[in-house]
Tab-separated table of C-alpha atoms in Angstrom:
chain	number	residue	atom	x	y	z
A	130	UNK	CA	94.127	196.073	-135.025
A	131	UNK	CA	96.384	193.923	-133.160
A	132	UNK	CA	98.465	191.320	-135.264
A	133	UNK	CA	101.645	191.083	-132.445
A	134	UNK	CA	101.409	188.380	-130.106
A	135	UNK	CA	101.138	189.394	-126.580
A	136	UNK	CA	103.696	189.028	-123.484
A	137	UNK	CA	102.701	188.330	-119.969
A	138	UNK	CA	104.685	188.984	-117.283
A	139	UNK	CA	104.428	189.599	-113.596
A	140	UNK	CA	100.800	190.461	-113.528
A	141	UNK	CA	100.887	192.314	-116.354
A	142	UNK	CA	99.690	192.171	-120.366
A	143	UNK	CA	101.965	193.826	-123.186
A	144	UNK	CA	101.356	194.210	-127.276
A	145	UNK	CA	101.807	196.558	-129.953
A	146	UNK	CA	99.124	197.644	-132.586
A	147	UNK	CA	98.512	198.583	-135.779
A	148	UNK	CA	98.112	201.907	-134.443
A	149	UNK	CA	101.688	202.435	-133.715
A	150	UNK	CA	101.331	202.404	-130.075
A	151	UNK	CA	102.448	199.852	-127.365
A	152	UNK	CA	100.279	198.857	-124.386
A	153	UNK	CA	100.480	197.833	-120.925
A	154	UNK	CA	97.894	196.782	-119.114
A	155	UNK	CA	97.077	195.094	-116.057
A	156	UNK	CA	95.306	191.345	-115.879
A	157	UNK	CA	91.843	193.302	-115.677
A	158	UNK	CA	92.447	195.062	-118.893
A	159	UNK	CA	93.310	198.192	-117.010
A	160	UNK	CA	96.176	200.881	-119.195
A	161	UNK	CA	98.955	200.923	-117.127
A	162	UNK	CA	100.784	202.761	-119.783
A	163	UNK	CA	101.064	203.346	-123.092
A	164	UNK	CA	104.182	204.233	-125.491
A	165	UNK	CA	103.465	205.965	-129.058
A	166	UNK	CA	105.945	205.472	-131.768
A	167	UNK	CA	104.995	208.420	-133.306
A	168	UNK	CA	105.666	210.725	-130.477
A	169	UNK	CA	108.448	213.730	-131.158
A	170	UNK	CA	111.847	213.970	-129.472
A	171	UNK	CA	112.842	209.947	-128.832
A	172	UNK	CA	116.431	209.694	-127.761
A	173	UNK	CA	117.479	209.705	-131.833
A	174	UNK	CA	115.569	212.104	-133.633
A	175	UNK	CA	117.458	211.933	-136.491
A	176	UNK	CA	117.539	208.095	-137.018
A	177	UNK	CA	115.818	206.316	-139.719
A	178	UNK	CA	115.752	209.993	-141.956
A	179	UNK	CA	113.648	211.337	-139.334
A	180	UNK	CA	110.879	208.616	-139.791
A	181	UNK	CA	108.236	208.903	-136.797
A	182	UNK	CA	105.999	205.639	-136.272
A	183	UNK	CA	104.316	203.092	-137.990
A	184	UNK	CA	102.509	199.593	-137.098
A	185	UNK	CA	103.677	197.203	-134.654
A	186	UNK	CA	103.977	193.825	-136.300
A	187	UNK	CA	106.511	192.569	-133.937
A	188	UNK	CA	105.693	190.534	-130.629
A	189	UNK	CA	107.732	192.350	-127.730
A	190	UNK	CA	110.128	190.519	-125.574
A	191	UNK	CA	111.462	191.096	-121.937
A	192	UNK	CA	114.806	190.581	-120.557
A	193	UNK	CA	116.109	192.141	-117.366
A	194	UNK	CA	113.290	194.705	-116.803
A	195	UNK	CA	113.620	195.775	-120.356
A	196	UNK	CA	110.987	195.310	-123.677
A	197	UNK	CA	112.187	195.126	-126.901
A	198	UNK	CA	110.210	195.350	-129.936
A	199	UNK	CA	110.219	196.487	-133.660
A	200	UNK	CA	108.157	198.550	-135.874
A	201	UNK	CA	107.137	198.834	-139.406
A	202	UNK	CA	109.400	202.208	-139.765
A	203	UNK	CA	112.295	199.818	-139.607
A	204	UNK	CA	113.228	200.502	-135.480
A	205	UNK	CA	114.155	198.630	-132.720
A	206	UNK	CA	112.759	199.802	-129.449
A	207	UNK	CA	113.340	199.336	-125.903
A	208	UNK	CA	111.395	200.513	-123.011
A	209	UNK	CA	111.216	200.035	-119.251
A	210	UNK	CA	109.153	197.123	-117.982
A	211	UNK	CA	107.818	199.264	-115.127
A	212	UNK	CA	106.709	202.592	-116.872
A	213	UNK	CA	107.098	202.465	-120.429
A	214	UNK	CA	109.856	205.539	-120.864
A	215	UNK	CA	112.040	205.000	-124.038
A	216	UNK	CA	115.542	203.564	-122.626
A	217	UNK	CA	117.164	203.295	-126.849
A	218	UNK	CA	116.212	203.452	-130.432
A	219	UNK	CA	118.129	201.510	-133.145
A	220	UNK	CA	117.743	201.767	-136.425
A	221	UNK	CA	117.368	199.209	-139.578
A	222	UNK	CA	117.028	199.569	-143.309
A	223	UNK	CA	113.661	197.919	-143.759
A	224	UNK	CA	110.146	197.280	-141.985
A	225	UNK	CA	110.657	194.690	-139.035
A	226	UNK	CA	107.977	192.084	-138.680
A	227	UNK	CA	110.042	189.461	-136.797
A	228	UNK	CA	110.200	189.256	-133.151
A	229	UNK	CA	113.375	189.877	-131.107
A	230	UNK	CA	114.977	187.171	-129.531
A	231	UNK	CA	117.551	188.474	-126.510
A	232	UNK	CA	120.013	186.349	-124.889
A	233	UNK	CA	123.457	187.081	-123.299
A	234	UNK	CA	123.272	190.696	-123.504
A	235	UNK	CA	122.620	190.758	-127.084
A	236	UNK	CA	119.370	191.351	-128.838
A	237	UNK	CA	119.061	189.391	-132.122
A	238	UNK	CA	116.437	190.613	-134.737
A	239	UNK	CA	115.404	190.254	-138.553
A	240	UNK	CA	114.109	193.184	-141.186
A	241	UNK	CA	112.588	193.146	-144.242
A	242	UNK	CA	116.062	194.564	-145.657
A	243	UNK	CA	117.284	190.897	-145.525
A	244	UNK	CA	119.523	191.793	-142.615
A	245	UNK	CA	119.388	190.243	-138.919
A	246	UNK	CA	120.996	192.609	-136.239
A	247	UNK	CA	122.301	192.090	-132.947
A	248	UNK	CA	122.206	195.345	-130.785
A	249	UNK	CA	123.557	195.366	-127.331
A	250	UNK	CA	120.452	194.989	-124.621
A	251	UNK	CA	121.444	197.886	-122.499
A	252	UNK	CA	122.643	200.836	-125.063
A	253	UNK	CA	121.153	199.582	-128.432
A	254	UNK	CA	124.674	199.569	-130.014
A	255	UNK	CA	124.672	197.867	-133.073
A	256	UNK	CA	127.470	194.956	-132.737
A	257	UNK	CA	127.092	193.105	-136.063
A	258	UNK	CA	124.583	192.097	-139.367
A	259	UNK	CA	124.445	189.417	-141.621
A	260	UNK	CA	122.725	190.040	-145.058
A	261	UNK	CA	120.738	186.740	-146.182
A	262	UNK	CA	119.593	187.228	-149.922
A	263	UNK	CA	116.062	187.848	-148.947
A	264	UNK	CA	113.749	189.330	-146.311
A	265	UNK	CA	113.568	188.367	-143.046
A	266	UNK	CA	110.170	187.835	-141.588
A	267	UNK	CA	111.523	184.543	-139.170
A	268	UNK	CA	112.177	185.321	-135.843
A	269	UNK	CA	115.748	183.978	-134.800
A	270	UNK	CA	116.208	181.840	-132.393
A	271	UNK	CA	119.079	181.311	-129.593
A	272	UNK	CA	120.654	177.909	-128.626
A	273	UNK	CA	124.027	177.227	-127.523
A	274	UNK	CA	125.780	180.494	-128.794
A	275	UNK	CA	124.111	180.230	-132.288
A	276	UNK	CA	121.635	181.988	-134.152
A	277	UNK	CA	119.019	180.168	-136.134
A	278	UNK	CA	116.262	181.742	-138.426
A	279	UNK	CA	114.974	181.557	-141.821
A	280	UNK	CA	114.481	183.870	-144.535
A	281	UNK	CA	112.421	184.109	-147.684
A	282	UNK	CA	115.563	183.334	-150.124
A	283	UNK	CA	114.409	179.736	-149.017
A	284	UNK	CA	117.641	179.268	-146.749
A	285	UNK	CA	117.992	178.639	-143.094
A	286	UNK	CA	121.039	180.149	-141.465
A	287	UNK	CA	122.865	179.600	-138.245
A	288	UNK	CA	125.278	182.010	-137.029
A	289	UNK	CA	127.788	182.639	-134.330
A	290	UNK	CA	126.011	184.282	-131.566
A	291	UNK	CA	129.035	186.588	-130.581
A	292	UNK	CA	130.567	187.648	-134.003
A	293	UNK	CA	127.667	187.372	-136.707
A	294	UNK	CA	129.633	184.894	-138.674
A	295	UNK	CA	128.006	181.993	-140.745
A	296	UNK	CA	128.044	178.241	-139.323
A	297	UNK	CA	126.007	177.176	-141.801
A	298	UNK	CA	123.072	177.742	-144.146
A	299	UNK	CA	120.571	174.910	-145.767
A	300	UNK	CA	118.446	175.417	-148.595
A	301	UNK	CA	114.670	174.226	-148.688
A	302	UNK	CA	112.582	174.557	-152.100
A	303	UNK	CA	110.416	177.706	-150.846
A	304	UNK	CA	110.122	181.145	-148.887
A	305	UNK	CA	110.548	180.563	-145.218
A	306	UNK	CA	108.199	183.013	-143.369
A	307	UNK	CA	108.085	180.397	-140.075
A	308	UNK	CA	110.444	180.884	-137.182
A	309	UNK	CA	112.122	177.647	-135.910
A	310	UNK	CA	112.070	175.475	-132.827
A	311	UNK	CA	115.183	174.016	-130.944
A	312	UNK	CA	115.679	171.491	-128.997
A	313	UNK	CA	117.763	168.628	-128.217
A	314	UNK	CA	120.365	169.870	-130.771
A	315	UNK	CA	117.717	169.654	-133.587
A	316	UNK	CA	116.197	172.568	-135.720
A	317	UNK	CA	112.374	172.419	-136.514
A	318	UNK	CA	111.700	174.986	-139.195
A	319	UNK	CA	108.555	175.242	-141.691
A	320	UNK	CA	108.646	176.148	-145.377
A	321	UNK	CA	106.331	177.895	-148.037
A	322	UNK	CA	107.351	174.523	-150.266
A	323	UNK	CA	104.851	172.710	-147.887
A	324	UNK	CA	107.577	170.674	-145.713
A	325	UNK	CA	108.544	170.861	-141.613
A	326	UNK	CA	112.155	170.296	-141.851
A	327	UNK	CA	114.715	168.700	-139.306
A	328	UNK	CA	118.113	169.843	-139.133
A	329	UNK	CA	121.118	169.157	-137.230
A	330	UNK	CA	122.291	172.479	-135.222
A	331	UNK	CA	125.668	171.296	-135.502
A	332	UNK	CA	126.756	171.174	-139.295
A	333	UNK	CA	123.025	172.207	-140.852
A	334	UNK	CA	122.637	168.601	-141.772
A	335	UNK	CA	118.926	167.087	-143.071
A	336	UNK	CA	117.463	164.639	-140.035
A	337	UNK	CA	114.244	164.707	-141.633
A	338	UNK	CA	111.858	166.010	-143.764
A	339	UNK	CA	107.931	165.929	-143.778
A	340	UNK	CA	105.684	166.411	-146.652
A	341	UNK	CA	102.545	167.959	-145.631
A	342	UNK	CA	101.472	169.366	-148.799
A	343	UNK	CA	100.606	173.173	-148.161
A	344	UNK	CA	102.537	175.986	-147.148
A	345	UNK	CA	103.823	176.362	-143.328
A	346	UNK	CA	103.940	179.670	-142.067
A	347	UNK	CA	103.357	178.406	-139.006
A	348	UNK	CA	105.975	178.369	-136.443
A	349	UNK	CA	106.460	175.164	-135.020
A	350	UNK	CA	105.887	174.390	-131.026
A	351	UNK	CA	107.050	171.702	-128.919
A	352	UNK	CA	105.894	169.878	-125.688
A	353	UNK	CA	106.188	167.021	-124.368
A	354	UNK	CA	108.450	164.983	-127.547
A	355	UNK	CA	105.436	166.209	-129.910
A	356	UNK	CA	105.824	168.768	-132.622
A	357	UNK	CA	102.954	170.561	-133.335
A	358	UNK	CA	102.490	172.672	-136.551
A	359	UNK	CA	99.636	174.542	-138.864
A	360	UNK	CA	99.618	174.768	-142.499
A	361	UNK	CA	97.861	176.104	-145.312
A	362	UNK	CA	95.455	172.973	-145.738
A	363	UNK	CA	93.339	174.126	-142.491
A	364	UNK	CA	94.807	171.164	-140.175
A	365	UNK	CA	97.293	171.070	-137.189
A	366	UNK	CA	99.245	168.286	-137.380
A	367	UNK	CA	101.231	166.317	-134.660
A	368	UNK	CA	104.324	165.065	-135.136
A	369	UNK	CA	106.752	162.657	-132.651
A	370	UNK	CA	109.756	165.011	-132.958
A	371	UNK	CA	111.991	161.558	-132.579
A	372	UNK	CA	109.635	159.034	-134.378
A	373	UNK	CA	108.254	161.109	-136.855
A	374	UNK	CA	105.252	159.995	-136.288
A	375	UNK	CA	102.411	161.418	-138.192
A	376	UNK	CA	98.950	161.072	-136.302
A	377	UNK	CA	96.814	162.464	-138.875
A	378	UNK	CA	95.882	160.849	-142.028
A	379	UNK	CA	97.081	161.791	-146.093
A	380	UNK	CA	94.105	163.049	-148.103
A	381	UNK	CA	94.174	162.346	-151.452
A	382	UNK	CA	91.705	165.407	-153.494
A	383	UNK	CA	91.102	164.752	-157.171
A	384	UNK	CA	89.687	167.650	-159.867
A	385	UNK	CA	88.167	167.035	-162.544
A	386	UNK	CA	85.840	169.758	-165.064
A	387	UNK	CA	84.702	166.878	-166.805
A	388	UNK	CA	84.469	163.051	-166.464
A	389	UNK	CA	84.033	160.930	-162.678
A	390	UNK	CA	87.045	160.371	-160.547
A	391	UNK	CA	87.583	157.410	-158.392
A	392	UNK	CA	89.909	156.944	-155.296
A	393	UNK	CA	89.850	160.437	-153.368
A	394	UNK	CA	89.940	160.200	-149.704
A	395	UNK	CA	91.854	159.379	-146.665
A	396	UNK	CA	94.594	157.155	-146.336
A	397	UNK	CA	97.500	155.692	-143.862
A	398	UNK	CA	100.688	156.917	-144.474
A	399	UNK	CA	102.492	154.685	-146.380
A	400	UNK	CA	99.844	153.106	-147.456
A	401	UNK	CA	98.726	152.719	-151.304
A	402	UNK	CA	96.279	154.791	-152.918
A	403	UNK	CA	94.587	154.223	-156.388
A	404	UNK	CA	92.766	156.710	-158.292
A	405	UNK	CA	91.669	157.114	-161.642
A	406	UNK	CA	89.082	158.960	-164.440
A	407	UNK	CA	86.885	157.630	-166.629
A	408	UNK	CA	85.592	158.346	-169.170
A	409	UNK	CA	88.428	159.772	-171.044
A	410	UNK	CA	86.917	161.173	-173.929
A	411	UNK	CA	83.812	163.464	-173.058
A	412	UNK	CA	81.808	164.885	-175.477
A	413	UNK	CA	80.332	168.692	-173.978
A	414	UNK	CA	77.887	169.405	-177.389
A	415	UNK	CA	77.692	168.878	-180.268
A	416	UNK	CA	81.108	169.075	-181.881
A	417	UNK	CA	83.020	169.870	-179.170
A	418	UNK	CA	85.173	167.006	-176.612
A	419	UNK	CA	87.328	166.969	-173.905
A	420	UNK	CA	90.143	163.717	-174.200
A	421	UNK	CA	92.431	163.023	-170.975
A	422	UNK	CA	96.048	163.888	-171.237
A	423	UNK	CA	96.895	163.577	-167.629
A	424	UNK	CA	97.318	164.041	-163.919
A	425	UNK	CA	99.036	167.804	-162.422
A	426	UNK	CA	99.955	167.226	-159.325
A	427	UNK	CA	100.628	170.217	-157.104
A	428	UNK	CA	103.557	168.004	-154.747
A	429	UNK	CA	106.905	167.991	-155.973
A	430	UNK	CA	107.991	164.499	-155.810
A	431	UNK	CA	105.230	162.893	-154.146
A	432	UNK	CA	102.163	163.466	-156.279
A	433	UNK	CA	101.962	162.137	-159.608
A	434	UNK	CA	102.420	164.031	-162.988
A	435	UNK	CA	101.958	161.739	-166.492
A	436	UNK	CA	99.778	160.420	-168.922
A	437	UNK	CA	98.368	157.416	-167.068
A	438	UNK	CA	94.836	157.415	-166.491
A	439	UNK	CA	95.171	155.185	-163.773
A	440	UNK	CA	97.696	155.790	-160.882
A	441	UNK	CA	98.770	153.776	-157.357
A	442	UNK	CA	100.611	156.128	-155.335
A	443	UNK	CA	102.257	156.236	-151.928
A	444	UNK	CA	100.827	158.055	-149.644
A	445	UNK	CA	103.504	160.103	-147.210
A	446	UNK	CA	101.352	163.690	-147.339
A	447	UNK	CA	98.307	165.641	-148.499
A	448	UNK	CA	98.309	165.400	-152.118
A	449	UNK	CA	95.925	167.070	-154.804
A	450	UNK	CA	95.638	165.634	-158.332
A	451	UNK	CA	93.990	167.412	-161.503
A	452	UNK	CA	92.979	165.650	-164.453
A	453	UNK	CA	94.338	167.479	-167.599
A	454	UNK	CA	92.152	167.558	-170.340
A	455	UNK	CA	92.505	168.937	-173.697
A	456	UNK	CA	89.708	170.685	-175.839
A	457	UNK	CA	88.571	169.118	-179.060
A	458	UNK	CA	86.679	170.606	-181.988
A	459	UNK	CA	85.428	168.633	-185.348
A	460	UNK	CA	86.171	170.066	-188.321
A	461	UNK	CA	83.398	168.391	-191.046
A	462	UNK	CA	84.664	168.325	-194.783
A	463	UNK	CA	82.025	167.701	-197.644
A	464	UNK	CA	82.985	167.356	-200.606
A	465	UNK	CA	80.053	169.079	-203.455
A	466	UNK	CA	79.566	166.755	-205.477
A	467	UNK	CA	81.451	163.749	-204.103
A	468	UNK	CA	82.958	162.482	-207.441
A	469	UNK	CA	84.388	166.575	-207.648
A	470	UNK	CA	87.539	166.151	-205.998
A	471	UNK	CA	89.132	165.634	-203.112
A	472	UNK	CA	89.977	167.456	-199.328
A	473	UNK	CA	93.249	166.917	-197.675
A	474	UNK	CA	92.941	166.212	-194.871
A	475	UNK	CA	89.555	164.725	-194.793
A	476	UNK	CA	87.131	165.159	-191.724
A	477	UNK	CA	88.214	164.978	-187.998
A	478	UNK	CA	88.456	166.233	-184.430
A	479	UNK	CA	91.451	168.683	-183.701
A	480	UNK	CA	92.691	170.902	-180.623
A	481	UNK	CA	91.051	173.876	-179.741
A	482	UNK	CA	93.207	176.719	-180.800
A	483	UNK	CA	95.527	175.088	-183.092
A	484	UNK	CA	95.747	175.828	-186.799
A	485	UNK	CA	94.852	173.365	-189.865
A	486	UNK	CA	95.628	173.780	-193.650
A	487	UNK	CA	93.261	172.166	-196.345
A	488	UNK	CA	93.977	171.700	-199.634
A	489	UNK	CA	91.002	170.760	-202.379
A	490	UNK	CA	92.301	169.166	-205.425
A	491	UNK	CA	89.902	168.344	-208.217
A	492	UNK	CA	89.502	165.354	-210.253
A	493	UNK	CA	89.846	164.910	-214.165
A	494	UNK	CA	86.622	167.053	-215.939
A	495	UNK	CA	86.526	168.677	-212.521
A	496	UNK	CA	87.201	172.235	-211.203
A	497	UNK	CA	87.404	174.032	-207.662
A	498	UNK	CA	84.714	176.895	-207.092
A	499	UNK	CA	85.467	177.442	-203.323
A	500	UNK	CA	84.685	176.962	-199.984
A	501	UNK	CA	81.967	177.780	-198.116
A	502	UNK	CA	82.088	178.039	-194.176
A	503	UNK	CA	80.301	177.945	-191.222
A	504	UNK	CA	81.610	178.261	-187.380
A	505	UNK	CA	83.985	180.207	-186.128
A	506	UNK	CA	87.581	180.170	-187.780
A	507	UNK	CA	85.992	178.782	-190.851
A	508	UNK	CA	87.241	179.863	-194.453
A	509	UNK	CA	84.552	181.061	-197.284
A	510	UNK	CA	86.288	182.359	-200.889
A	511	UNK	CA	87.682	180.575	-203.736
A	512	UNK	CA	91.453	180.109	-202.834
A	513	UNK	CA	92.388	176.685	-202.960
A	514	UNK	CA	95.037	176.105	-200.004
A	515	UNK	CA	93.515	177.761	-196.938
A	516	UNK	CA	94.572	177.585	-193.284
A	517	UNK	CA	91.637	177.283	-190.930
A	518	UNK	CA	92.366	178.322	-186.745
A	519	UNK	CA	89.950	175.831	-184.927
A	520	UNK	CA	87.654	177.563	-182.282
A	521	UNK	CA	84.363	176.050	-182.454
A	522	UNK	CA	83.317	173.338	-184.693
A	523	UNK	CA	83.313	173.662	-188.355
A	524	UNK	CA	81.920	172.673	-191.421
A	525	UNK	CA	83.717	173.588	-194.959
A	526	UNK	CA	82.037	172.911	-198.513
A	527	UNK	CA	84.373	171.800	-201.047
A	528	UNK	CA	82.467	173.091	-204.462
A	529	UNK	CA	83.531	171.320	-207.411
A	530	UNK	CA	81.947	171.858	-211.040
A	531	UNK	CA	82.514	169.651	-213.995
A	532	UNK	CA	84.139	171.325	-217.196
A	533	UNK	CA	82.319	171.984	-219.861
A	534	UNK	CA	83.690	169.869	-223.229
A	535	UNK	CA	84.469	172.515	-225.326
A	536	UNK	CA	87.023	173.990	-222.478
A	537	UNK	CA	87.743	170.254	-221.845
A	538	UNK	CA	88.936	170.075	-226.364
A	539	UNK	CA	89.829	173.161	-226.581
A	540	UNK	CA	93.054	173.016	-227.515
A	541	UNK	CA	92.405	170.256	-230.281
A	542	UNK	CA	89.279	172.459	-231.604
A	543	UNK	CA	92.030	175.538	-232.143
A	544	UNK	CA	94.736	173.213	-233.787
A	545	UNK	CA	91.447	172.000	-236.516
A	546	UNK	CA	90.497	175.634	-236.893
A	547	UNK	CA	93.995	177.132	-237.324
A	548	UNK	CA	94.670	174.249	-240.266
A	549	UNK	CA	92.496	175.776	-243.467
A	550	UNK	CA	94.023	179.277	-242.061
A	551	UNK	CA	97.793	178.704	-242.405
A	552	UNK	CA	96.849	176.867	-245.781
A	553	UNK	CA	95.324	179.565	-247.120
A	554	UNK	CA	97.699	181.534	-245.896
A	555	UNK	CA	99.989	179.436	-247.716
A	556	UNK	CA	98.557	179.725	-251.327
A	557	UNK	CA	97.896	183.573	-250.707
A	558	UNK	CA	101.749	184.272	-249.516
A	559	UNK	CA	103.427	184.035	-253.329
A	560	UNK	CA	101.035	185.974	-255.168
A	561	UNK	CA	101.162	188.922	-252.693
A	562	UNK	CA	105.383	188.396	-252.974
A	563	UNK	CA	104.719	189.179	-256.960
């Protein structure tokens, strides 16, 4: 498998594969030559703890007759343009996936250590690293004696060229795996967090930024004024590097697992879109509802996130809304017979998963027997105070039975029996003294 990009170059085609190997071949597809990474005896054997190959993510580059790529086993390579024999090997700390950029002498490139290296072109002498705070799958590039490239710590850096040393750095709100455009003094760098941002070279400062609403990987390309970038949503967008001028339109995509949603589709930028749900309470079966709490939105920002069930929004970028529902089970009391007593609380609808305590309390001549249950979470026994955990609907029996009278007077039917007792007891108690 080939993943590298290729480089063409007086007549000829050049790439690395997954294989570990680098090609050259001629316009016809013809090998020319070929140069294995794992072969034994390179210039260093002992570099890298003797490592020996791996795959060739990294698109080569040519300067002055030389090639210079890197390899998953963390090494830079150079070889000669004409036959392919190993001219240095330099060693990194981590798998390289970016692609070198050489300029003045100096070969600038990123590892998945989080370091970017400069080597010198001709011996592979390493002259300086800077250590970013994540990896480094950008591929720097060179403009006016500083180095620009981003890393997946979420920063773009720019560097003196000559010593390594930090101009300035400029955080964006996700992973940067895209490699950046200059021109014109302005930096053109995607981000993971869905945005193509403009920065000054200068002092790092934000020109512009553009919402598109799915991660860029994608490096950006220029011709002609015009920007031109991929992202995650499947398009390629356009953009007037100067006017920022967008010429694709913002879709709006609503979700919904219940209920009809109104509004979705494609809009001017700048322009107002409204979008709503209805109904917002959905029955499913018997028992069982969905009621609207709100809109997710998955832009930072942009998008909207709230309670409204109907929303106008601003378009500037792709933006997909969810309605938010929440689940809904009814929890039936009857009370058996009604005149028994009483249920607190009485019959309603409450949240799927949540937890409800019920309390029967009889009335005068009245006593609690128990609950019976049905449905899942439901409560059957005699306690009183019971705590039910709502996952399907329910239905709970309150039984009440009315006291018998004699329990009812039994107190006063004791006190009229114990009477003739204690006088008896009286009359008996001074003869049995004698």
């Amino acid at each position: 498998a080939v993943y590298c990009s290729p480089l063409v170059a007086d007549g000829r085609v050049l790439f690395g594969s997954h294989d570990g190997r680098f090609y050259c071949l001629n316009l016809d597809g013809e090998p020319l030559w070929m140069y294995s990474t794992w072969l034994e005896g390179f210039v260093k054997p002992a570099l890298a703890g003797g490592r020996r190959g791996g795959a060739i993510w990294s698109s080569p580059a040519l300067y002055r007759g030389l090639i210079y790529f890197g390899c998953e086993n963390g090494l830079v390579y150079c070889l000669n343009f004409t036959d392919g024999v190993e001219v240095w090997v330099a060693e990194t700390s981590g798998p390289i996936w970016s692609t070198p950029a050489v300029s003045d002498g100096i070969v600038y490139i990123g590892s998945k250590d989080g370091c970017l290296y400069a080597f010198d072109a001709f011996d592979g002498e390493l002259l300086w690293s800077f250590r970013a705070n994540g990896s480094i799958y950008s591929s720097p590039a060179v403009y006016g004696g500083l180095v620009v490239f981003g890393s997946l710590d979420g920063y773009v850096y720019c560097l003196e060229a000559h010593n390594g040393s930090l101009r300035w750095s400029f955080e964006t709100v996700g992973p940067i795996y895209s490699s950046p455009a200059v021109a014109d003094g302005r930096v053109y760098i995607g981000s993971e967090d869905g945005s193509i941002y403009c920065l000054d070279i200068d002092d790092g400062g934000l020109v512009w930024r553009l919402r598109l609403g799915a991660p860029v990987s994608s490096s950006p390309a220029l011709a002609d004024g015009n920007l031109y970038v991929a992202s995650y949503d499947g398009r390629l967008y356009s953009v007037g590097a100067n006017r920022l001028e967008r010429r694709f339109p913002c879709h709006l995509i609503l979700y919904s697992i219940v209920g009809n949603v109104y509004g979705a589709g494609s809009y001017r930028p700048g322009s107002v879109a409204t979008f709503y749900v209805e109904p917002t309470i959905v029955e499913v079966e018997p028992g069982v509802r969905h009621v609207f709490k709100g809109w997710i939105s998955n832009r930072v920002g942009s998008g909207y996130n709230g309670p409204n069930v109907t929303v106008s929004l601003v378009m500037d970028s792709a933006v997909i809304e969810t309605a938010n529902w929440r689940r809904e089970c009814y929890i039936e009391i009857i009370v058996d017979p009604p005149e028994g007593g009483v249920v607190i609380p009485s019959s309603g609808w409450y949240e799927s998963g949540s937890y409800v305590r019920i309390e029967a309390r009889a009335n005068p001549g009245y006593r609690f027997k128990g609950f019976i249950g049905e449905g899942e979470g439901s409560y059957t026994g005699c306690e009183d105070c019971v705590t039910l955990h709502v996952l399907s609907p329910i239905v709970e029996r309150a039984v009440f039975e009315r006291v018998p009278p004699w329990i009812r007077f039994r107190w006063w039917i004791s006190l009229l029996l114990a009477i003739p007792v204690l006088w008896l007891f009286r009359r008996l108690l001074p003869r049995l003294g004698g």
